[in-house]
């Protein structure tokens, strides 16, 4: 597996995680700060892998 494929897999896994987090907790504005921080970090990681 090439490095590009590994990064694509990591991005896909993070997108799945973010989707599962949002689905299990509903709207983002009704949650504790720890959830919001986790969501933000996962989103930043996805953006970093997309660049």
Short mmCIF file of N, CA, C and O in Angstrom, two decimals:
data_model
loop_
_atom_site.label_atom_id
_atom_site.label_comp_id
_atom_site.label_asym_id
_atom_site.label_seq_id
_atom_site.Cartn_x
_atom_site.Cartn_y
_atom_site.Cartn_z
N UNK A 1 0.84 -1.16 0.00
CA UNK A 1 0.00 0.00 0.00
C UNK A 1 0.90 1.24 0.00
O UNK A 1 1.83 1.36 0.80
N UNK A 2 0.59 2.17 -0.88
CA UNK A 2 1.38 3.39 -0.96
C UNK A 2 1.00 4.36 0.15
O UNK A 2 -0.04 4.21 0.80
N UNK A 3 1.85 5.36 0.35
CA UNK A 3 1.55 6.37 1.36
C UNK A 3 0.26 7.12 1.01
O UNK A 3 -0.52 7.46 1.91
N UNK A 4 0.04 7.37 -0.26
CA UNK A 4 -1.18 8.05 -0.69
C UNK A 4 -2.41 7.22 -0.31
O UNK A 4 -3.41 7.77 0.17
N UNK A 5 -2.34 5.93 -0.52
CA UNK A 5 -3.46 5.06 -0.16
C UNK A 5 -3.68 5.02 1.35
O UNK A 5 -4.82 5.02 1.81
N UNK A 6 -2.61 5.03 2.11
CA UNK A 6 -2.72 5.05 3.58
C UNK A 6 -3.39 6.33 4.05
O UNK A 6 -4.26 6.31 4.94
N UNK A 7 -3.00 7.47 3.47
CA UNK A 7 -3.62 8.74 3.83
C UNK A 7 -5.09 8.77 3.43
O UNK A 7 -5.93 9.28 4.17
N UNK A 8 -5.41 8.23 2.27
CA UNK A 8 -6.81 8.18 1.83
C UNK A 8 -7.64 7.32 2.77
O UNK A 8 -8.78 7.67 3.11
N UNK A 9 -7.07 6.21 3.22
CA UNK A 9 -7.78 5.35 4.17
C UNK A 9 -7.98 6.04 5.51
O UNK A 9 -9.06 5.94 6.12
N UNK A 10 -6.97 6.76 5.98
CA UNK A 10 -7.08 7.49 7.24
C UNK A 10 -8.16 8.56 7.13
O UNK A 10 -8.98 8.73 8.05
N UNK A 11 -8.19 9.27 6.03
CA UNK A 11 -9.22 10.30 5.82
C UNK A 11 -10.61 9.67 5.82
O UNK A 11 -11.54 10.18 6.44
N UNK A 12 -10.75 8.58 5.12
CA UNK A 12 -12.04 7.88 5.05
C UNK A 12 -12.49 7.43 6.45
O UNK A 12 -13.65 7.59 6.82
N UNK A 13 -11.55 6.90 7.24
CA UNK A 13 -11.87 6.47 8.60
C UNK A 13 -12.30 7.65 9.47
O UNK A 13 -13.23 7.54 10.27
N UNK A 14 -11.61 8.78 9.33
CA UNK A 14 -11.96 9.97 10.11
C UNK A 14 -13.33 10.52 9.69
O UNK A 14 -14.11 10.96 10.54
N UNK A 15 -13.62 10.50 8.41
CA UNK A 15 -14.94 10.95 7.94
C UNK A 15 -16.04 10.06 8.51
O UNK A 15 -17.11 10.55 8.90
N UNK A 16 -15.78 8.77 8.56
CA UNK A 16 -16.75 7.84 9.13
C UNK A 16 -16.94 8.13 10.63
O UNK A 16 -18.08 8.16 11.12
N UNK A 17 -15.84 8.35 11.34
CA UNK A 17 -15.91 8.66 12.76
C UNK A 17 -16.72 9.94 12.99
O UNK A 17 -17.59 9.99 13.85
N UNK A 18 -16.44 10.99 12.22
CA UNK A 18 -17.17 12.25 12.37
C UNK A 18 -18.66 12.04 12.11
O UNK A 18 -19.50 12.54 12.85
N UNK A 19 -18.97 11.29 11.09
CA UNK A 19 -20.37 11.01 10.77
C UNK A 19 -21.07 10.27 11.90
O UNK A 19 -22.21 10.58 12.28
N UNK A 20 -20.39 9.28 12.48
CA UNK A 20 -20.96 8.51 13.59
C UNK A 20 -21.14 9.38 14.83
O UNK A 20 -22.15 9.25 15.54
N UNK A 21 -20.19 10.27 15.09
CA UNK A 21 -20.31 11.17 16.24
C UNK A 21 -21.53 12.07 16.10
O UNK A 21 -22.32 12.21 17.03
N UNK A 22 -21.68 12.67 14.94
CA UNK A 22 -22.80 13.58 14.72
C UNK A 22 -24.12 12.82 14.78
O UNK A 22 -25.09 13.31 15.38
N UNK A 23 -24.17 11.64 14.20
CA UNK A 23 -25.41 10.86 14.20
C UNK A 23 -25.81 10.44 15.61
O UNK A 23 -27.00 10.42 15.95
N UNK A 24 -24.83 10.14 16.45
CA UNK A 24 -25.17 9.66 17.79
C UNK A 24 -25.51 10.79 18.76
O UNK A 24 -26.16 10.55 19.76
N UNK A 25 -25.11 12.01 18.43
CA UNK A 25 -25.34 13.12 19.35
C UNK A 25 -26.30 14.17 18.80
O UNK A 25 -26.66 15.10 19.52
N UNK A 26 -26.69 14.10 17.55
CA UNK A 26 -27.61 15.09 17.00
C UNK A 26 -26.93 16.41 16.73
O UNK A 26 -25.74 16.47 16.45
N UNK A 27 -27.71 17.51 16.83
CA UNK A 27 -27.15 18.84 16.52
C UNK A 27 -25.96 19.19 17.41
O UNK A 27 -25.96 18.91 18.60
N UNK A 28 -24.95 19.81 16.80
CA UNK A 28 -23.71 20.10 17.52
C UNK A 28 -23.86 21.16 18.60
O UNK A 28 -23.10 21.18 19.55
N UNK A 29 -24.84 22.03 18.50
CA UNK A 29 -24.92 23.13 19.45
C UNK A 29 -25.51 22.73 20.79
O UNK A 29 -25.58 23.55 21.70
N UNK A 30 -25.92 21.49 20.98
CA UNK A 30 -26.54 21.05 22.23
C UNK A 30 -25.65 20.12 23.04
O UNK A 30 -26.14 19.30 23.80
N UNK A 31 -24.33 20.24 22.91
CA UNK A 31 -23.45 19.26 23.54
C UNK A 31 -22.39 19.89 24.41
O UNK A 31 -22.09 21.08 24.32
N UNK A 32 -21.80 19.04 25.21
CA UNK A 32 -20.76 19.51 26.11
C UNK A 32 -19.51 19.90 25.34
O UNK A 32 -19.31 19.48 24.20
N UNK A 33 -18.68 20.71 25.94
CA UNK A 33 -17.47 21.21 25.26
C UNK A 33 -16.53 20.11 24.78
O UNK A 33 -15.88 20.26 23.74
N UNK A 34 -16.43 19.00 25.51
CA UNK A 34 -15.53 17.92 25.10
C UNK A 34 -15.94 17.33 23.76
O UNK A 34 -15.10 17.03 22.92
N UNK A 35 -17.25 17.16 23.55
CA UNK A 35 -17.73 16.64 22.27
C UNK A 35 -17.39 17.61 21.15
O UNK A 35 -16.93 17.22 20.09
N UNK A 36 -17.62 18.90 21.40
CA UNK A 36 -17.35 19.90 20.37
C UNK A 36 -15.86 19.96 20.03
O UNK A 36 -15.49 20.09 18.86
N UNK A 37 -15.00 19.81 21.03
CA UNK A 37 -13.56 19.80 20.80
C UNK A 37 -13.17 18.57 19.97
O UNK A 37 -12.39 18.67 19.02
N UNK A 38 -13.71 17.41 20.31
CA UNK A 38 -13.42 16.19 19.56
C UNK A 38 -13.87 16.33 18.11
O UNK A 38 -13.12 16.01 17.18
N UNK A 39 -15.07 16.85 17.90
CA UNK A 39 -15.58 17.04 16.54
C UNK A 39 -14.67 17.99 15.76
O UNK A 39 -14.34 17.74 14.60
N UNK A 40 -14.25 19.08 16.40
CA UNK A 40 -13.38 20.05 15.75
C UNK A 40 -12.04 19.43 15.38
O UNK A 40 -11.53 19.65 14.28
N UNK A 41 -11.48 18.64 16.27
CA UNK A 41 -10.18 18.01 15.99
C UNK A 41 -10.27 17.00 14.86
O UNK A 41 -9.38 16.91 14.01
N UNK A 42 -11.34 16.22 14.83
CA UNK A 42 -11.53 15.25 13.74
C UNK A 42 -11.69 16.00 12.43
O UNK A 42 -11.10 15.63 11.41
N UNK A 43 -12.45 17.08 12.44
CA UNK A 43 -12.64 17.88 11.23
C UNK A 43 -11.33 18.48 10.74
O UNK A 43 -11.04 18.49 9.54
N UNK A 44 -10.51 18.98 11.66
CA UNK A 44 -9.21 19.54 11.29
C UNK A 44 -8.30 18.47 10.71
O UNK A 44 -7.56 18.72 9.76
N UNK A 45 -8.35 17.27 11.27
CA UNK A 45 -7.52 16.18 10.75
C UNK A 45 -7.94 15.82 9.33
O UNK A 45 -7.10 15.59 8.46
N UNK A 46 -9.25 15.80 9.09
CA UNK A 46 -9.74 15.51 7.74
C UNK A 46 -9.26 16.59 6.77
O UNK A 46 -8.79 16.28 5.67
N UNK A 47 -9.37 17.85 7.18
CA UNK A 47 -8.92 18.94 6.32
C UNK A 47 -7.42 18.84 6.06
O UNK A 47 -6.97 19.11 4.93
N UNK A 48 -6.65 18.48 7.05
CA UNK A 48 -5.19 18.35 6.88
C UNK A 48 -4.86 17.25 5.88
O UNK A 48 -3.94 17.40 5.07
N UNK A 49 -5.61 16.17 5.92
CA UNK A 49 -5.35 15.06 4.99
C UNK A 49 -5.86 15.38 3.59
O UNK A 49 -5.44 14.74 2.63
N UNK A 50 -6.74 16.34 3.48
CA UNK A 50 -7.30 16.71 2.18
C UNK A 50 -6.42 17.69 1.41
O UNK A 50 -6.58 17.85 0.22
N UNK A 51 -5.53 18.34 2.11
CA UNK A 51 -4.71 19.38 1.47
C UNK A 51 -3.64 18.81 0.58
O UNK A 51 -3.22 17.73 0.63
#
